mmCIF file of C-alpha atoms in Angstrom:
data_model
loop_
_atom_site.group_PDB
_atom_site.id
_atom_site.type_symbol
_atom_site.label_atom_id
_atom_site.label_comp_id
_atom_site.label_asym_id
_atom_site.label_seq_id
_atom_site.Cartn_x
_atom_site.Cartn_y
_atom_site.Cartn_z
ATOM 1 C CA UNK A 274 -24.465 -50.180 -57.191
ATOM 2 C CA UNK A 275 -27.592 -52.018 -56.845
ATOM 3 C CA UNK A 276 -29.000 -54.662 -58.779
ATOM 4 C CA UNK A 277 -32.633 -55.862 -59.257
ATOM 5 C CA UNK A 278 -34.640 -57.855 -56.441
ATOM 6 C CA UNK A 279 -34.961 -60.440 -58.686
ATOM 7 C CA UNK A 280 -31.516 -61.214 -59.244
ATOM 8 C CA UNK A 281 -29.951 -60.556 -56.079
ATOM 9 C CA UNK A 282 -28.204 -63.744 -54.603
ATOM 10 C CA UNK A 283 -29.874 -65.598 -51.932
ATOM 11 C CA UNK A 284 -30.333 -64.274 -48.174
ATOM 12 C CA UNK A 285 -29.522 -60.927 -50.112
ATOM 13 C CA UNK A 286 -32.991 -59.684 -50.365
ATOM 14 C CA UNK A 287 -33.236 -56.173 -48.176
ATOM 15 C CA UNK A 288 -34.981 -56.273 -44.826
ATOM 16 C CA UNK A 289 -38.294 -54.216 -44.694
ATOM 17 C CA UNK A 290 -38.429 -54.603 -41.200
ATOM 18 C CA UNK A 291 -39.176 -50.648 -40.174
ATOM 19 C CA UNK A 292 -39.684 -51.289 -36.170
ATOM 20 C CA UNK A 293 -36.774 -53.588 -36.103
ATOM 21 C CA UNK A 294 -34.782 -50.813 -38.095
ATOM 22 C CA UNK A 295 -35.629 -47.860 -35.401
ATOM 23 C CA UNK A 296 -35.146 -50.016 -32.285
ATOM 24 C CA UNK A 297 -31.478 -50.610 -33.919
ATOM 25 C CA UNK A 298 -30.943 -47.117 -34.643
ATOM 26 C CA UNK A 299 -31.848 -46.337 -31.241
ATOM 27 C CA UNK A 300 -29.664 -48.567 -29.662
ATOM 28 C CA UNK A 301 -26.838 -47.609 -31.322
ATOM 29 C CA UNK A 302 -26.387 -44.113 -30.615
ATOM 30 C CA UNK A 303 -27.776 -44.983 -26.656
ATOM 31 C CA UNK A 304 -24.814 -47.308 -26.910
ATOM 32 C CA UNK A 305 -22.084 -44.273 -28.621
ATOM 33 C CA UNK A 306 -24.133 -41.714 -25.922
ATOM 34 C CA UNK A 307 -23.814 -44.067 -23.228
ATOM 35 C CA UNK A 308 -20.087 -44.078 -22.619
ATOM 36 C CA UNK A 309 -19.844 -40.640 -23.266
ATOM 37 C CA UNK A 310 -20.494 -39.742 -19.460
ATOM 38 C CA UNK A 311 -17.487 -41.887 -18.585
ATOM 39 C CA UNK A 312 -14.793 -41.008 -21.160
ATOM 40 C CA UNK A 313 -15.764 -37.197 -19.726
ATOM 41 C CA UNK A 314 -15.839 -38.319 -16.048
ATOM 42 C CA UNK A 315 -12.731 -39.845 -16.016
ATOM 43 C CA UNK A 316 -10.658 -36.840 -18.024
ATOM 44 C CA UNK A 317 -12.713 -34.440 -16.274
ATOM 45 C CA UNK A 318 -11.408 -35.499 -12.784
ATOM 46 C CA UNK A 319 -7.652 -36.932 -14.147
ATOM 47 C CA UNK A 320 -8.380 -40.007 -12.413
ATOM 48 C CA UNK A 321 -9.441 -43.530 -12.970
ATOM 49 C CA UNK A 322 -9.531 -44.682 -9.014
ATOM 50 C CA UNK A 323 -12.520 -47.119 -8.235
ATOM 51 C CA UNK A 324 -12.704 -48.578 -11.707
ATOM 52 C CA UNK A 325 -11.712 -52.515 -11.620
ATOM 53 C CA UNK A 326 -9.183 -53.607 -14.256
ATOM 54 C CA UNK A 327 -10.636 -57.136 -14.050
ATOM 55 C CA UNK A 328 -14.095 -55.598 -14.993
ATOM 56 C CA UNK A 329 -12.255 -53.512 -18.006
ATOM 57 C CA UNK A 330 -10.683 -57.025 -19.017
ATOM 58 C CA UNK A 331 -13.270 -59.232 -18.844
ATOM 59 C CA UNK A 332 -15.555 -56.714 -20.320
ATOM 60 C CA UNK A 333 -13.065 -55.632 -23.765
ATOM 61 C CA UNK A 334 -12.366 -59.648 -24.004
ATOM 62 C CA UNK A 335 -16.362 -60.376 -24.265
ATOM 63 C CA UNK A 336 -16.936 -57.716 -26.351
ATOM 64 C CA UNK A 337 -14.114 -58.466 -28.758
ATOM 65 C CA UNK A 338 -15.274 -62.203 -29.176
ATOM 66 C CA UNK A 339 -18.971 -60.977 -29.489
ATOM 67 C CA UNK A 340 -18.059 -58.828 -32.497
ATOM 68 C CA UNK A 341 -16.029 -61.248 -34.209
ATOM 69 C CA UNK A 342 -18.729 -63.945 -33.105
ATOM 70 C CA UNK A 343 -21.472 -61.779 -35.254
ATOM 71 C CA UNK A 344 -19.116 -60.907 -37.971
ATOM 72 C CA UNK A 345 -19.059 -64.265 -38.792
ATOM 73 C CA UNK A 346 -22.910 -65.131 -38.578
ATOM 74 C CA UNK A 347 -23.151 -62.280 -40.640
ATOM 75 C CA UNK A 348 -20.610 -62.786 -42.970
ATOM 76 C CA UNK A 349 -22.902 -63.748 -46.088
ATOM 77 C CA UNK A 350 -25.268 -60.441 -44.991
ATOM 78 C CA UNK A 351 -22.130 -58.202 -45.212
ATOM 79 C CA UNK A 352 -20.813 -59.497 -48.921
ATOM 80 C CA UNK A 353 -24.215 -59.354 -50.105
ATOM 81 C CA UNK A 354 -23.437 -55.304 -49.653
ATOM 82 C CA UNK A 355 -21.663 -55.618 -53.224
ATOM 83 C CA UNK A 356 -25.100 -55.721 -54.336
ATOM 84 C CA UNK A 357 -27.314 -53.705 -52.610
ATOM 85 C CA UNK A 358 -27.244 -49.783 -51.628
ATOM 86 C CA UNK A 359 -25.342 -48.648 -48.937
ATOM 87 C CA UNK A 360 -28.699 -48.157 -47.286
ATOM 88 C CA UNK A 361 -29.924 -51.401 -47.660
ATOM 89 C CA UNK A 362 -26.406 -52.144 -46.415
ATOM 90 C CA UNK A 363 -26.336 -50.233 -43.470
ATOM 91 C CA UNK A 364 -29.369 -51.777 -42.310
ATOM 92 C CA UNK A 365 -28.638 -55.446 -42.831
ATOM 93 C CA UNK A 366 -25.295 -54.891 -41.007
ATOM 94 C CA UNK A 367 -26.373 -52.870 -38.041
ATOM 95 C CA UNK A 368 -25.705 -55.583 -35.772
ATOM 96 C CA UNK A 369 -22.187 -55.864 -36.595
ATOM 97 C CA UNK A 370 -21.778 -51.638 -36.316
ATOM 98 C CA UNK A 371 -23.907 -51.972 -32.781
ATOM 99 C CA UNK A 372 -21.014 -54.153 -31.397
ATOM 100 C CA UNK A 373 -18.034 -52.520 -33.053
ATOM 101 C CA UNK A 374 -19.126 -49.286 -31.393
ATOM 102 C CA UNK A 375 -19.324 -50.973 -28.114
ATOM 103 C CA UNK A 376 -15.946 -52.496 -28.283
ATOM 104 C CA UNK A 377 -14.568 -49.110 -29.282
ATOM 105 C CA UNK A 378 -16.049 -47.185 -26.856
ATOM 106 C CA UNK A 379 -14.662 -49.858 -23.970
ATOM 107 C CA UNK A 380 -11.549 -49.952 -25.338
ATOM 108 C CA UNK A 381 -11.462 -46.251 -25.089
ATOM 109 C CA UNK A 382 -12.469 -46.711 -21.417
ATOM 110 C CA UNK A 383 -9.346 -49.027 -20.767
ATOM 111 C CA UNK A 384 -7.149 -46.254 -22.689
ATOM 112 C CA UNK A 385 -8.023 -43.771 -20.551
ATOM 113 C CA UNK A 386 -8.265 -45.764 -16.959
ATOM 114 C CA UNK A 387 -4.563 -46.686 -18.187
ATOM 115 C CA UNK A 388 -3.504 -42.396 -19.139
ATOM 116 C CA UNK A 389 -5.048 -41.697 -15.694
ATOM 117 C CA UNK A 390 -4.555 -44.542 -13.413
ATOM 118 C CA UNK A 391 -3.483 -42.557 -9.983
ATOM 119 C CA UNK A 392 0.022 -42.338 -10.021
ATOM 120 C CA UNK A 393 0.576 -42.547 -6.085
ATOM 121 C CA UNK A 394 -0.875 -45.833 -6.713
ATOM 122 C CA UNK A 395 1.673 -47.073 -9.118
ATOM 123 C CA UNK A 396 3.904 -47.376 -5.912
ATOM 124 C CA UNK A 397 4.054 -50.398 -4.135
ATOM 125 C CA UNK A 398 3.122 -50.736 -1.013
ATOM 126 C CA UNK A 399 6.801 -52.139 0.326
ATOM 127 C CA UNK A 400 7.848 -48.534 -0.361
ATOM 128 C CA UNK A 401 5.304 -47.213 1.949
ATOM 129 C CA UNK A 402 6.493 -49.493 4.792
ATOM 130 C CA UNK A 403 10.111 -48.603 4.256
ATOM 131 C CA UNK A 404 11.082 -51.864 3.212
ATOM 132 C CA UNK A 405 14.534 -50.963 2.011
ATOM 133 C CA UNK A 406 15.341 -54.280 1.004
ATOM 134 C CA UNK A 407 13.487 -53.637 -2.507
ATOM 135 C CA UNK A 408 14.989 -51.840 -5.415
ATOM 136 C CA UNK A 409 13.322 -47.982 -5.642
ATOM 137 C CA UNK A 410 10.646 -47.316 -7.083
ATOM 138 C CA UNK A 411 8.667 -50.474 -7.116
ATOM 139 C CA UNK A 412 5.237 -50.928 -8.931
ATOM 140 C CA UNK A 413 2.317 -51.964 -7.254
ATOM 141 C CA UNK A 414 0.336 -54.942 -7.804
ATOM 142 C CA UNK A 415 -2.446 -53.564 -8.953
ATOM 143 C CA UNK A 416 -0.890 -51.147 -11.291
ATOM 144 C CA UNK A 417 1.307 -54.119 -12.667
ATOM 145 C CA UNK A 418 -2.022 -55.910 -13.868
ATOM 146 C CA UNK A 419 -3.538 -53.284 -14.984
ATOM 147 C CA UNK A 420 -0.627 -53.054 -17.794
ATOM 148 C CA UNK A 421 -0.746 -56.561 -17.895
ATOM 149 C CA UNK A 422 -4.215 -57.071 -18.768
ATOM 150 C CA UNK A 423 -4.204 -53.726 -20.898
ATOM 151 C CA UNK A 424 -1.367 -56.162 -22.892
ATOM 152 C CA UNK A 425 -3.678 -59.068 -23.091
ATOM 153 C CA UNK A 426 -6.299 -56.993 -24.441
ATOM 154 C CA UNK A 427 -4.505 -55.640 -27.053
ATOM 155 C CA UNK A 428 -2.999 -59.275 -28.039
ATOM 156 C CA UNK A 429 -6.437 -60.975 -27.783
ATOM 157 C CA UNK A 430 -7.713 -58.686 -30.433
ATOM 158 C CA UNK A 431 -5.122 -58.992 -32.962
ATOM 159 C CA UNK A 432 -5.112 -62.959 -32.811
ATOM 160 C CA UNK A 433 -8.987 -63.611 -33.113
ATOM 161 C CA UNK A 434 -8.812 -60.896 -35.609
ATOM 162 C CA UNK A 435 -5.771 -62.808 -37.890
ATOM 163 C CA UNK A 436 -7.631 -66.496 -36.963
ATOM 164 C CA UNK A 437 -11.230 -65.035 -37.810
ATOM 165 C CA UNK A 438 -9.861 -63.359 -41.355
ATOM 166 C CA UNK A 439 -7.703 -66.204 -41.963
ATOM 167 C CA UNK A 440 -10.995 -68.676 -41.851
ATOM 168 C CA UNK A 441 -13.368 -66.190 -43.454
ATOM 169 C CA UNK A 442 -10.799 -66.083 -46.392
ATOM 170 C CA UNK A 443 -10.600 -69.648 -46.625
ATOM 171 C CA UNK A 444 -14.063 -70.085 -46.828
ATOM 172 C CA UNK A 445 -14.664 -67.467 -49.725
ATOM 173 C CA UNK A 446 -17.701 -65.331 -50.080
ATOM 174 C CA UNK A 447 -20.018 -66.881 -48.826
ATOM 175 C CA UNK A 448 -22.601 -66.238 -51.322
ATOM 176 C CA UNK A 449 -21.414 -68.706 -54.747
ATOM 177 C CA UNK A 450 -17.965 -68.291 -54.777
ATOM 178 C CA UNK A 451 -16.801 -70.698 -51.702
ATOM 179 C CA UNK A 452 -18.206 -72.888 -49.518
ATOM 180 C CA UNK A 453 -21.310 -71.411 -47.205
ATOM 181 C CA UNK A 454 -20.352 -70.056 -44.264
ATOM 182 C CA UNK A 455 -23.645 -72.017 -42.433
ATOM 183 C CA UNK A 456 -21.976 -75.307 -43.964
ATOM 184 C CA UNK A 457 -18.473 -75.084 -42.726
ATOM 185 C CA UNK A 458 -17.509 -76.998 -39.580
ATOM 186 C CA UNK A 459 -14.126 -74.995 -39.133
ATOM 187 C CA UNK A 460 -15.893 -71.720 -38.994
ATOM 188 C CA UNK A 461 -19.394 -72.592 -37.256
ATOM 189 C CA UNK A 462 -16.870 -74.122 -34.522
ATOM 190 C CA UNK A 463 -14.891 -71.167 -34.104
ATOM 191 C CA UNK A 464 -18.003 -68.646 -34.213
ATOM 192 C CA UNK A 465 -19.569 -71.196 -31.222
ATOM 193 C CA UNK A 466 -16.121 -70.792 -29.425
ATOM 194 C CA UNK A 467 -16.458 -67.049 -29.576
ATOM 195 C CA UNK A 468 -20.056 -66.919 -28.985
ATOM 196 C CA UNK A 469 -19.240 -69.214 -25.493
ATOM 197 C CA UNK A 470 -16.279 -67.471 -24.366
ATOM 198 C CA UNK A 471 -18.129 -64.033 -24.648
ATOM 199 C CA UNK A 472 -20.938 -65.355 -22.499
ATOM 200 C CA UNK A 473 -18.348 -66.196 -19.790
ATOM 201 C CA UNK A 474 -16.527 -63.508 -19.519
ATOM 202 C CA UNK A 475 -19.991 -61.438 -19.375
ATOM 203 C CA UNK A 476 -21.439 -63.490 -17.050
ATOM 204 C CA UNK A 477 -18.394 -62.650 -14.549
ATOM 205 C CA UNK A 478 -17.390 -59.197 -16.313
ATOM 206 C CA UNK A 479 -19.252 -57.377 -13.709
ATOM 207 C CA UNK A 480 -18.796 -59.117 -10.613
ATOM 208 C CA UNK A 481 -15.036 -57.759 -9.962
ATOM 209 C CA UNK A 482 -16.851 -54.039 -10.507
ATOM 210 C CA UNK A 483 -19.559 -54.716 -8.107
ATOM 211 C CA UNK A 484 -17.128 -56.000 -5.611
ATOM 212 C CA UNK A 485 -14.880 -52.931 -6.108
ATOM 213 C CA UNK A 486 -17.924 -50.793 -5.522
ATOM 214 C CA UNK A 487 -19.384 -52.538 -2.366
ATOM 215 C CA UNK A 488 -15.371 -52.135 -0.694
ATOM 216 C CA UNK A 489 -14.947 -49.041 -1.825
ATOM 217 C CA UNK A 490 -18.132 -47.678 -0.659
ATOM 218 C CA UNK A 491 -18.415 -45.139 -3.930
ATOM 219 C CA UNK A 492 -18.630 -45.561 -6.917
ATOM 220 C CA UNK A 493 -15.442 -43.674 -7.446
ATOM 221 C CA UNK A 494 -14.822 -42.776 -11.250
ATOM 222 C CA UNK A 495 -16.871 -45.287 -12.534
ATOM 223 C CA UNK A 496 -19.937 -43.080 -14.072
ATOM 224 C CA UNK A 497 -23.146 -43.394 -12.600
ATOM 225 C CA UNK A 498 -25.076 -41.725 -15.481
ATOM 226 C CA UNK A 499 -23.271 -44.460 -17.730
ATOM 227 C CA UNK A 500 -25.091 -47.059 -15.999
ATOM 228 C CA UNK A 501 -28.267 -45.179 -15.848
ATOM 229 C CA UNK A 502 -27.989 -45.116 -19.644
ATOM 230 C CA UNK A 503 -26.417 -48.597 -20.243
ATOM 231 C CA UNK A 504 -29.008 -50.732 -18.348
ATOM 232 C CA UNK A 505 -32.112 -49.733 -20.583
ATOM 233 C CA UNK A 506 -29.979 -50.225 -23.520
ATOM 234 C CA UNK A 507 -28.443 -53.152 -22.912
ATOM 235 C CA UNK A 508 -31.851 -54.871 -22.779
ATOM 236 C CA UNK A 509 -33.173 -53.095 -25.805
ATOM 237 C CA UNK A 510 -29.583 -54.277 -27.613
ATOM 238 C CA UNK A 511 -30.552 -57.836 -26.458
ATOM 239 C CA UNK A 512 -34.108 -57.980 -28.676
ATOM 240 C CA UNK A 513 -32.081 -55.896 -31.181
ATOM 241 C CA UNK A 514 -29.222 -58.500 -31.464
ATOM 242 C CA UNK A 515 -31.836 -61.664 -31.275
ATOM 243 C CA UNK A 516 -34.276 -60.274 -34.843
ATOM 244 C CA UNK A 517 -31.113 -59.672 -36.559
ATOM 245 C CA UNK A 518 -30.338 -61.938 -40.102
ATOM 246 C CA UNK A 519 -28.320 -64.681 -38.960
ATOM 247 C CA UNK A 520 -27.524 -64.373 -35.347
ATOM 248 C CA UNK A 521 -28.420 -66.776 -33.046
ATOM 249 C CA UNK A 522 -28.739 -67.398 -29.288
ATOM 250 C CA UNK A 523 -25.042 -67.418 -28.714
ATOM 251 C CA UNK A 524 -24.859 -63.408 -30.003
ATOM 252 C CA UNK A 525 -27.475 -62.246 -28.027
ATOM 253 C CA UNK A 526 -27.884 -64.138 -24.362
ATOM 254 C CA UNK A 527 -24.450 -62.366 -23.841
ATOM 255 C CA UNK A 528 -26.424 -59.080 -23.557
ATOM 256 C CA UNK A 529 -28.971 -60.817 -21.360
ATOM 257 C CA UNK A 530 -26.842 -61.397 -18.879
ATOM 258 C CA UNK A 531 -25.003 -58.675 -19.011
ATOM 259 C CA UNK A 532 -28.276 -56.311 -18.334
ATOM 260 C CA UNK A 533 -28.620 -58.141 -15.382
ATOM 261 C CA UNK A 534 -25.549 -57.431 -14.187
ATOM 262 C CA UNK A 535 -25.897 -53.976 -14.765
ATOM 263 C CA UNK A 536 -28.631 -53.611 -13.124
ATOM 264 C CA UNK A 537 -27.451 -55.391 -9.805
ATOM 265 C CA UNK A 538 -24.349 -52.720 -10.250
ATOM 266 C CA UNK A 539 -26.306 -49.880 -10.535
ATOM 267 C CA UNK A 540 -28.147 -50.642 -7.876
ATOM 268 C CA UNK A 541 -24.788 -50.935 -5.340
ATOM 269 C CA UNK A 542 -24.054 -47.430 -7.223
ATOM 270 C CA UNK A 543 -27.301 -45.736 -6.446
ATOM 271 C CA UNK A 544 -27.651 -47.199 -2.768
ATOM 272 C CA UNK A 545 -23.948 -45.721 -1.777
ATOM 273 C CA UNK A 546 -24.687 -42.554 -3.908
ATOM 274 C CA UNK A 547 -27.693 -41.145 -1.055
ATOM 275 C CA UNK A 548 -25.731 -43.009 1.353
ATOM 276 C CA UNK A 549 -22.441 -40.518 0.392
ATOM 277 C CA UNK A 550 -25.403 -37.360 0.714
ATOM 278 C CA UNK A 551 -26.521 -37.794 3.838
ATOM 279 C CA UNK A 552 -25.181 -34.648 6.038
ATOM 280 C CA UNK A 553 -21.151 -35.246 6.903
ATOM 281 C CA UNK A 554 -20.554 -38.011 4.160
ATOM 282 C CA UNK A 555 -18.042 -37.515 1.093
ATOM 283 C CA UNK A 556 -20.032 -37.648 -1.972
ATOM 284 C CA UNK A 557 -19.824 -39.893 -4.546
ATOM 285 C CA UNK A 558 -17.201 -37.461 -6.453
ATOM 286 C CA UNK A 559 -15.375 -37.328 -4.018
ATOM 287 C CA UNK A 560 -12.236 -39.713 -3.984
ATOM 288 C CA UNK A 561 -11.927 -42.078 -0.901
ATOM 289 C CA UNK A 562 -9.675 -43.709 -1.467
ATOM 290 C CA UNK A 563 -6.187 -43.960 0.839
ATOM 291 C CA UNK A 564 -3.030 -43.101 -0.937
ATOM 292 C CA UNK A 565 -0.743 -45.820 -0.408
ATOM 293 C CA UNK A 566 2.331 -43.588 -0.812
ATOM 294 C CA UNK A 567 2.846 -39.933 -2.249
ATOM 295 C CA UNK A 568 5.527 -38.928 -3.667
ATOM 296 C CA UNK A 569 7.299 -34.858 -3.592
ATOM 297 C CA UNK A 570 9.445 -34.519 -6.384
ATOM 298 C CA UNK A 571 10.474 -30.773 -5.302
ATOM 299 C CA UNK A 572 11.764 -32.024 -2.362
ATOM 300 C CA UNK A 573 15.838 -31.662 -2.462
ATOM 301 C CA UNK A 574 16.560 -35.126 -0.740
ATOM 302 C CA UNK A 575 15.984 -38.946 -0.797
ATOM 303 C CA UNK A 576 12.374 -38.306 0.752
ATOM 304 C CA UNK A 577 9.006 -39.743 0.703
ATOM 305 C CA UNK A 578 5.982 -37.761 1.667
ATOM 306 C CA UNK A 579 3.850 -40.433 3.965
ATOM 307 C CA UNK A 580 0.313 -40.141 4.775
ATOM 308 C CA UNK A 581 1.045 -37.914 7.883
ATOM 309 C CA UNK A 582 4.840 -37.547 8.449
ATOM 310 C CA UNK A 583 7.509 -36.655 6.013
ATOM 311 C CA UNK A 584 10.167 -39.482 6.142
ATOM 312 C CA UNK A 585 13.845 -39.623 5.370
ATOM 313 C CA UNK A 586 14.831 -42.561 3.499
ATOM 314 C CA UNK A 587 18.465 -41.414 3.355
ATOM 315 C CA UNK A 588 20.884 -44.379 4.059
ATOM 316 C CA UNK A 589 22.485 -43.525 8.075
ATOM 317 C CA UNK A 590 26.080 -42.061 7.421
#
């Protein structure tokens, strides 16, 4: 329920900003759209091969400590929904809704990369070279980070979440009934620390993808139409994020840098993409990777299916 202009508290008046209201819009369903194409690539083809779990860690860590970074900056916005319409609400707070759909989406990336991570690469590479002085089956490296860091994400979330609602709670409202979010030290520090550690981790979030790519030589499941829709967006989020009420430079340079990024990526994408359609190449759907080690379950002995011999791994009588 809604009470007069007049009377609303202060820094509750409602925005009447109609440009800054449609570029918003827009960039939040580009940014739900947008990660469409790789939710369906990855399912589609049941594999997440030539995705980089550093890039899916760095990249759910930023965007978790950019939403709680704006959450807080807009914390006085958000009460001041008790007395405005949910219109006037939803507009104020489309900010916080443009970076809670990105972290969603990502970490639905990360879900799935985990579901269909290859499963002849969860074997380590000892079993491939018949080391039989290792206990069978043995994980790979790169399959035991990717559970790793799929941990971390999941316990970096819940403990900015508990520290972030313990100091909003301390600090009341926001709007009369506790101290001013924009005048508490414990608060404005911890927003800064998120703000700064989001910028990192963006900064470096896509390196470990682009240097994936460029070995790789493919792009692999990582979707190219993603980027294609990302890049734009990502800019357009940037002048979004940088007019909204209350955010400052430490909410939105993360999405400048992060565009750039981008774009360098796509660009490694798009150059391997013609150079995978050129007459005898693999395209880029095609999966070039090399299997470390596959394994035959059907098979009625101690075997291992190699990449051109089938080996017995039956102890000598």
């Amino acid at each position: 329920m809604s009470i007069p202009v007049d009377y609303l508290p202060e820094g509750c008046e409602p925005q009447r900003r109609t440009a800054d209201l449609g570029l918003s819009l827009a960039v939040l369903v580009g940014l739900f759209l947008s990660y469409l194409p790789q939710h369906f690539r990855i399912i589609h083809n049941k594999t997440s091969d030539g995705i980089s779990p550093w890039f899916l860690l760095l990249g759910c860590l930023s965007a978790t400590s950019s939403l709680l970074n704006i959450l807080i900056l807009q914390w006085r916005v958000l009460q001041c929904c008790r007395y405005v319409t949910a219109g006037q609400c939803f507009k104020s707070t489309l900010g916080i809704t443009q970076l809670g759909v990105q972290s969603f989406m990502l970490g639905v990336v990360f879900v799935l990369y985990v579901i269909y991570y290859p499963p002849y690469k969860k074997v380590s590479a000892a079993v491939h070279n018949l080391n039989m002085n290792i206990v069978l089956p043995s994980q790979s490296f790169e399959w035991s980070i990717s559970v790793l860091f799929a941990k971390v994400v999941s316990s970096h979330f819940v403990v900015c979440v508990l520290i972030t609602a313990i100091l909003l709670h301390g600090a009341g409202s926001g709007t009369g009934n506790g101290e001013p979010i924009s005048t508490n030290g414990w608060i404005l520090t911890w927003a800064g620390f998120l703000g700064t550690s989001g910028i990192l981790l963006a900064m470096i979030q896509y390196i470990p993808q682009i240097i994936w790519t460029f070995v790789r030589k493919s792009a692999g499941a990582l979707s190219l139409l993603m980027l294609l829709i990302q890049t734009p967006c990502t800019i357009l989020m940037t002048v979004s994020l940088s007019r909204q009420a209350g955010a400052n430079w430490s909410t939105w340079v993360v999405y400048a840098v992060t565009g750039t990024l981008q774009s360098i990526l796509l660009v490694v994408c798009v150059v391997f993409y013609f150079i995978a359609r050129r007459p005898g190449r693999p395209t880029m759907d095609v999966d070039t990777s090399t299997a470390l080690v596959e394994t035959t379950p059907l098979l009625p002995t101690n075997t291992i299916q190699g990449d051109s011999t089938l080996l017995d791994l039956r102890p000598p009588a």
